[in-house]
Short mmCIF file of C-alpha atoms and ligand atoms in Angstrom, two decimals:
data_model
loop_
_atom_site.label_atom_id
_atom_site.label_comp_id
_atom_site.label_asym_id
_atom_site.label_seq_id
_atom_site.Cartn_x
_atom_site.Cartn_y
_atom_site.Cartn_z
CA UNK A 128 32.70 -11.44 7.21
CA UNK A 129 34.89 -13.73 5.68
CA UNK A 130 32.92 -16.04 3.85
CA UNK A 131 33.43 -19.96 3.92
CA UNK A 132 30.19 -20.75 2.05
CA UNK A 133 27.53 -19.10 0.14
CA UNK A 134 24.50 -20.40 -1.57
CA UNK A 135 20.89 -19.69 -3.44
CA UNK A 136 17.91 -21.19 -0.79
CA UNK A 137 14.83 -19.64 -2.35
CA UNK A 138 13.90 -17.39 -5.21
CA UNK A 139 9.89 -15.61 -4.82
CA UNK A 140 7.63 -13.86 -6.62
CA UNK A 141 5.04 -12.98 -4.03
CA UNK A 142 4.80 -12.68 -0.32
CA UNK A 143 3.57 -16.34 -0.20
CA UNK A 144 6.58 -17.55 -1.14
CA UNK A 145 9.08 -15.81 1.25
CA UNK A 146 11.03 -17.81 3.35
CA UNK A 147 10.69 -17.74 6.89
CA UNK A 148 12.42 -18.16 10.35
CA UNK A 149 15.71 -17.55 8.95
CA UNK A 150 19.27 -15.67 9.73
CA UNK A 151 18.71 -12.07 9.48
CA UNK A 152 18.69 -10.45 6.52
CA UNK A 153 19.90 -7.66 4.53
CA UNK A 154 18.35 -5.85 1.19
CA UNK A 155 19.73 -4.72 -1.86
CA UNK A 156 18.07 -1.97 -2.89
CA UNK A 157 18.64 0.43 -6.28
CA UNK A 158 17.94 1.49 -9.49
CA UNK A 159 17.91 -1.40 -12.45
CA UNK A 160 21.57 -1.84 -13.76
CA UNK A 161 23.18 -0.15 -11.02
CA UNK A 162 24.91 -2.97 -9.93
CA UNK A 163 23.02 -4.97 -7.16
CA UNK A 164 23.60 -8.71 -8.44
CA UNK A 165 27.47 -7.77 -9.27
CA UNK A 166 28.19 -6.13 -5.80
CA UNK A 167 26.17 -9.29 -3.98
CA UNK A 168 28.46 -11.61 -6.43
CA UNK A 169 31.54 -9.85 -4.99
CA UNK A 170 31.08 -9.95 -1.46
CA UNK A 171 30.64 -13.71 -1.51
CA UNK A 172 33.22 -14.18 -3.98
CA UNK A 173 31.46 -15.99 -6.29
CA UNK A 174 31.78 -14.54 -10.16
CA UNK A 175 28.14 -15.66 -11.02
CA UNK A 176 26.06 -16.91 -8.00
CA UNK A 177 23.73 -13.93 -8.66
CA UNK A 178 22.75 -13.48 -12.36
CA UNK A 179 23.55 -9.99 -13.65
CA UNK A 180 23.17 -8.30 -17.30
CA UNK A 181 24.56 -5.37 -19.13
CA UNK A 182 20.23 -4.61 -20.01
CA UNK A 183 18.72 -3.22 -16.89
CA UNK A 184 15.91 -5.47 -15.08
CA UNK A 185 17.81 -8.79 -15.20
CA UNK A 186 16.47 -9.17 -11.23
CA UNK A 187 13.14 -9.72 -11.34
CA UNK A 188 11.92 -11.91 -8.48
CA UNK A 189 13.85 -12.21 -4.69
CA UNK A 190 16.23 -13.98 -3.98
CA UNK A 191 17.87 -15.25 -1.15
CA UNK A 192 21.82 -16.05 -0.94
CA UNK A 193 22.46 -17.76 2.13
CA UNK A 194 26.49 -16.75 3.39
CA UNK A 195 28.58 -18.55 5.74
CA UNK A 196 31.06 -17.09 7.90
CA UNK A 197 33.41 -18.48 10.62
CA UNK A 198 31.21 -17.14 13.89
CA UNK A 199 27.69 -16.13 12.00
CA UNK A 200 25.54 -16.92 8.81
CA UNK A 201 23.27 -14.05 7.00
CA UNK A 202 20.91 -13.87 4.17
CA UNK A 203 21.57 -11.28 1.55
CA UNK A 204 18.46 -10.61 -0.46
CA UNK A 205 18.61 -9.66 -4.06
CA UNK A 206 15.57 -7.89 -5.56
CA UNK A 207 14.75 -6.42 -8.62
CA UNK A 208 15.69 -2.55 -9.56
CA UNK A 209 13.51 0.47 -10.11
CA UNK A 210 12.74 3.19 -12.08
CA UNK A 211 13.84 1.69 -15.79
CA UNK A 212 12.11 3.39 -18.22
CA UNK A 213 11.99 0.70 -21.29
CA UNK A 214 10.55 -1.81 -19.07
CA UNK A 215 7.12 -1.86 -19.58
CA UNK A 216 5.13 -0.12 -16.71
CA UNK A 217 2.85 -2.72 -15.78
CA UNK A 218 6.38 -4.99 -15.27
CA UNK A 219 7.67 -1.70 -13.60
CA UNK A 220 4.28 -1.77 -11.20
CA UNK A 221 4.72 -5.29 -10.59
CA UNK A 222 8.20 -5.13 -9.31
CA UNK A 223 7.60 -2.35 -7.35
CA UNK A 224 4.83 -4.22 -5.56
CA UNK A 225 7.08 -7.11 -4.85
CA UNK A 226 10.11 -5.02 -3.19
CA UNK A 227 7.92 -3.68 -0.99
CA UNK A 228 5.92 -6.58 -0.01
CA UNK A 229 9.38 -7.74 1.19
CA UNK A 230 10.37 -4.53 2.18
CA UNK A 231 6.84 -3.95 4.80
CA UNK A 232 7.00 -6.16 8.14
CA UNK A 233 10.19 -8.40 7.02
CA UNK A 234 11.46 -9.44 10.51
CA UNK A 235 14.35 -10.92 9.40
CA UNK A 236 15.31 -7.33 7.67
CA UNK A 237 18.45 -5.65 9.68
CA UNK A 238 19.76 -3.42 6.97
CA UNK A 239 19.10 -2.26 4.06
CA UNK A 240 22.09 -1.43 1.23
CA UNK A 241 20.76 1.30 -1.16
CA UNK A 242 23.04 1.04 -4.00
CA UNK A 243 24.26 4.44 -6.11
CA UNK A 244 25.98 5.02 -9.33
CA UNK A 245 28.88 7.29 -8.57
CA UNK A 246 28.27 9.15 -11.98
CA UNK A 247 24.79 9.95 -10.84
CA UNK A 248 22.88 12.21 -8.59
CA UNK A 249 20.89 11.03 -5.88
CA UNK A 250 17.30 11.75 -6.92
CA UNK A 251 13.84 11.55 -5.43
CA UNK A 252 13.56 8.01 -5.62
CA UNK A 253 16.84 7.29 -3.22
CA UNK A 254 15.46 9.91 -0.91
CA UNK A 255 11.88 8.49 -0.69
CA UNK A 256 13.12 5.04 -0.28
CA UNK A 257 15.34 5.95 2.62
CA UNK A 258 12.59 7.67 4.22
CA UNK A 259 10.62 5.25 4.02
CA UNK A 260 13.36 2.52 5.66
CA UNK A 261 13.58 5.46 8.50
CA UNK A 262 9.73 4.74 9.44
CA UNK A 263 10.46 1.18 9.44
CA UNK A 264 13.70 1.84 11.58
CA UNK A 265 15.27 -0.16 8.81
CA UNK A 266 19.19 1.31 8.88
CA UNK A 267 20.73 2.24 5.35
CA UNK A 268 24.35 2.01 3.76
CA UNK A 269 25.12 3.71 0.82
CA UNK A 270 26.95 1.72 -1.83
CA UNK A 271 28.12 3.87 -4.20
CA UNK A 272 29.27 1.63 -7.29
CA UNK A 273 31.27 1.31 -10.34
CA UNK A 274 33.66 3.45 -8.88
CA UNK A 275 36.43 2.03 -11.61
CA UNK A 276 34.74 3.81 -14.27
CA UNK A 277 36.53 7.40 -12.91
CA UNK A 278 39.63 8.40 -12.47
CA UNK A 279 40.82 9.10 -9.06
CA UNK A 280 40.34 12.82 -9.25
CA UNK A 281 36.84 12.84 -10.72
CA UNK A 282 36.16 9.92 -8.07
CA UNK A 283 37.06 11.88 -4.93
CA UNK A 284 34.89 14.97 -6.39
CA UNK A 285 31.76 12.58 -7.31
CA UNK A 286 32.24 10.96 -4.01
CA UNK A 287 32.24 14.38 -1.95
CA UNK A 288 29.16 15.01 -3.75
CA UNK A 289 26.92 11.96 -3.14
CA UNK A 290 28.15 12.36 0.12
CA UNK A 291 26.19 15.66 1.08
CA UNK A 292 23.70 14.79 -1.54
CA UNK A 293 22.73 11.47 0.63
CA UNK A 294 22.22 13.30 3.84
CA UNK A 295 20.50 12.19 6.63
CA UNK A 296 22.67 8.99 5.72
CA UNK A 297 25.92 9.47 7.56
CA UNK A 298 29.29 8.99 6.15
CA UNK A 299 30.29 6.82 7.79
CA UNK A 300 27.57 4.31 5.87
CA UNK A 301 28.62 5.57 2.38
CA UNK A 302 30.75 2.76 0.89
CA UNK A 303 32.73 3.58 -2.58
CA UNK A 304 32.62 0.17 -4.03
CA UNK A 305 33.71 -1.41 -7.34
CA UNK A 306 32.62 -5.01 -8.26
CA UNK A 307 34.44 -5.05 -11.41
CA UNK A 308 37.79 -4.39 -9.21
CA UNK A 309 36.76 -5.41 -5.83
CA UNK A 310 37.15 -1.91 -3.64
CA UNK A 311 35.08 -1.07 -0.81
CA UNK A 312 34.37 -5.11 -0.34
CA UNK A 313 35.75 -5.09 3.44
CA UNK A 314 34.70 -2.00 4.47
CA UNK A 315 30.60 -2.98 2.93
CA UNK A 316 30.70 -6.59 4.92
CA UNK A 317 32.27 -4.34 8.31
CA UNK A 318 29.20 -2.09 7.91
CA UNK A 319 27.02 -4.67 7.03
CA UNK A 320 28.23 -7.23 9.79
CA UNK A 321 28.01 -4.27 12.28
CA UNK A 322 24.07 -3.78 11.35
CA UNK A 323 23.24 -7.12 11.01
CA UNK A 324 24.81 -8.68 14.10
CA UNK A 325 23.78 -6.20 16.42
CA UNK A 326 20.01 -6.39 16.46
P1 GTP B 192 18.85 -5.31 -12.19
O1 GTP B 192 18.89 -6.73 -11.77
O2 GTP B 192 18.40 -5.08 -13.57
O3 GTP B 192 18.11 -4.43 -11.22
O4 GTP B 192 20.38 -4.75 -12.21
P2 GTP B 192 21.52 -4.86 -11.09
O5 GTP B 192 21.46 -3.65 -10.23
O6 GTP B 192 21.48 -6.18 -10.41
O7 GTP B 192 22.87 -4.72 -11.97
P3 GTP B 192 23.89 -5.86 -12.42
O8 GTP B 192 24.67 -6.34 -11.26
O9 GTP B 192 23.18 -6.86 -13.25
O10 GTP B 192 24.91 -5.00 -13.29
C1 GTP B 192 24.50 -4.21 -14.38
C2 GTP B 192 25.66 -3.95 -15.31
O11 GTP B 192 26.65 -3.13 -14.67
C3 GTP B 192 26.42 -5.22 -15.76
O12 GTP B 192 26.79 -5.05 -17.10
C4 GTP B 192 27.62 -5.24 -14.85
O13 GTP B 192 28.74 -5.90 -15.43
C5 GTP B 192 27.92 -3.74 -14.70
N1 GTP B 192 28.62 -3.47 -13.43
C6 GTP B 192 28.19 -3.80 -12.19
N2 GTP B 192 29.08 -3.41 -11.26
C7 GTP B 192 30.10 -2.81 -11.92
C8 GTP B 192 31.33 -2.19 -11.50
O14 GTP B 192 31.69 -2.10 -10.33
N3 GTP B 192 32.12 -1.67 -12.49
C9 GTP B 192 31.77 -1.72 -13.80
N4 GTP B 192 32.61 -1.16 -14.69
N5 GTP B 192 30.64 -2.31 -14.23
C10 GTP B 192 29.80 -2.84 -13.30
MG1 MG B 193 20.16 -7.69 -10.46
#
């Protein structure tokens, strides 16, 4: 999408205060610090719409960005990471509780993007989370970020990996990405636009 106009319309911390009847919606999903606020801030083009941090769990309620394009509008959803160790586990608990009371019944939800660290493996966590989209017929794209922080060798190999690591996600919904230097952004709103629009 190319984006004319993109703006906050409501921040929750519990299901009562989700918004409803909107545009659809899509999810960004991941582990704290992986990049979700920075990738969202990218793909509107807007350096700090979404607040990010260099400490993991910066994201701790929803939030709703609403985006603009020429023929559509959609509502990208920010939520707070997972599995951060130093955050204190009742906060941990807490959060968890909140993505999926968004996650369960949202009928605005069209897609989901399940964001990835290219210098990590894809661990039980990513695998349980897109199983659990599957039930809900949710569809998934792999974002696999900060992508500028290899070289292009090591970045081919790491991406060849995730790639059969991710599996049942297909490849063509696994996205290299960098928000720092802007790669991947068209192909992400194509796959997004594609998933979004056609349900
Ligand atoms: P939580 O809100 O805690 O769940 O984190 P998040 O997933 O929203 O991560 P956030 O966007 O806040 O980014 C975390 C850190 O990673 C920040 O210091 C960002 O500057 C950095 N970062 C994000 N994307 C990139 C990238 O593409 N390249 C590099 N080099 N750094 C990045
Ligand atoms: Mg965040």
């Amino acid at each position: 999408m190319k984006v004319r106009r993109a703006e906050i319309v409501a921040t929750a911390a519990a299901k009562a205060g989700f918004p409803t009847a909107g545009p659809a919606e899509v999810a960004f999903l991941g582990r704290s610090n992986v990049g979700k606020s920075s990738l969202l801030n990218k793909l509107v083009n807007r350096k700090s719409l979404a607040r990010t941090s260099s400490t993991p769990g910066k994201t701790r309620l929803v939030h709703w960005y609403r985006v603009e394009g020429e023929k559509h509008v959609l509502c990208l959803v920010d939520l707070p990471g997972y599995g951060f160790a130093r955050v204190p586990k009742r906060e941990r608990e807490s959060w968890q509780k909140l993505v999926e009371s968004y996650l369960d019944g949202r009928e605005e939800l069209r897609a989901a993007v399940l964001l990835q660290d290219l210098r990590r493996d894809w661990s039980e966590d990513e695998a349980l989370l897109v199983e659990w989209l599957a039930e809900r017929d949710v569809p998934v794209i792999v974002a696999l970020t900060k992508a500028d922080k290899l070289k292009p060798m090591r970045r081919a190999a790491r991406v060849r990996e995730l790639v059969a690591q991710v599996a049942p996600v297909p490849v063509e919904r696994v996205i290299t990405t960098s928000a720092e230097k802007g790669l991947g952004i068209p192909d992400l709103w194509r796959a997004i636009d594609t998933l979004a629009l056609q349900r």
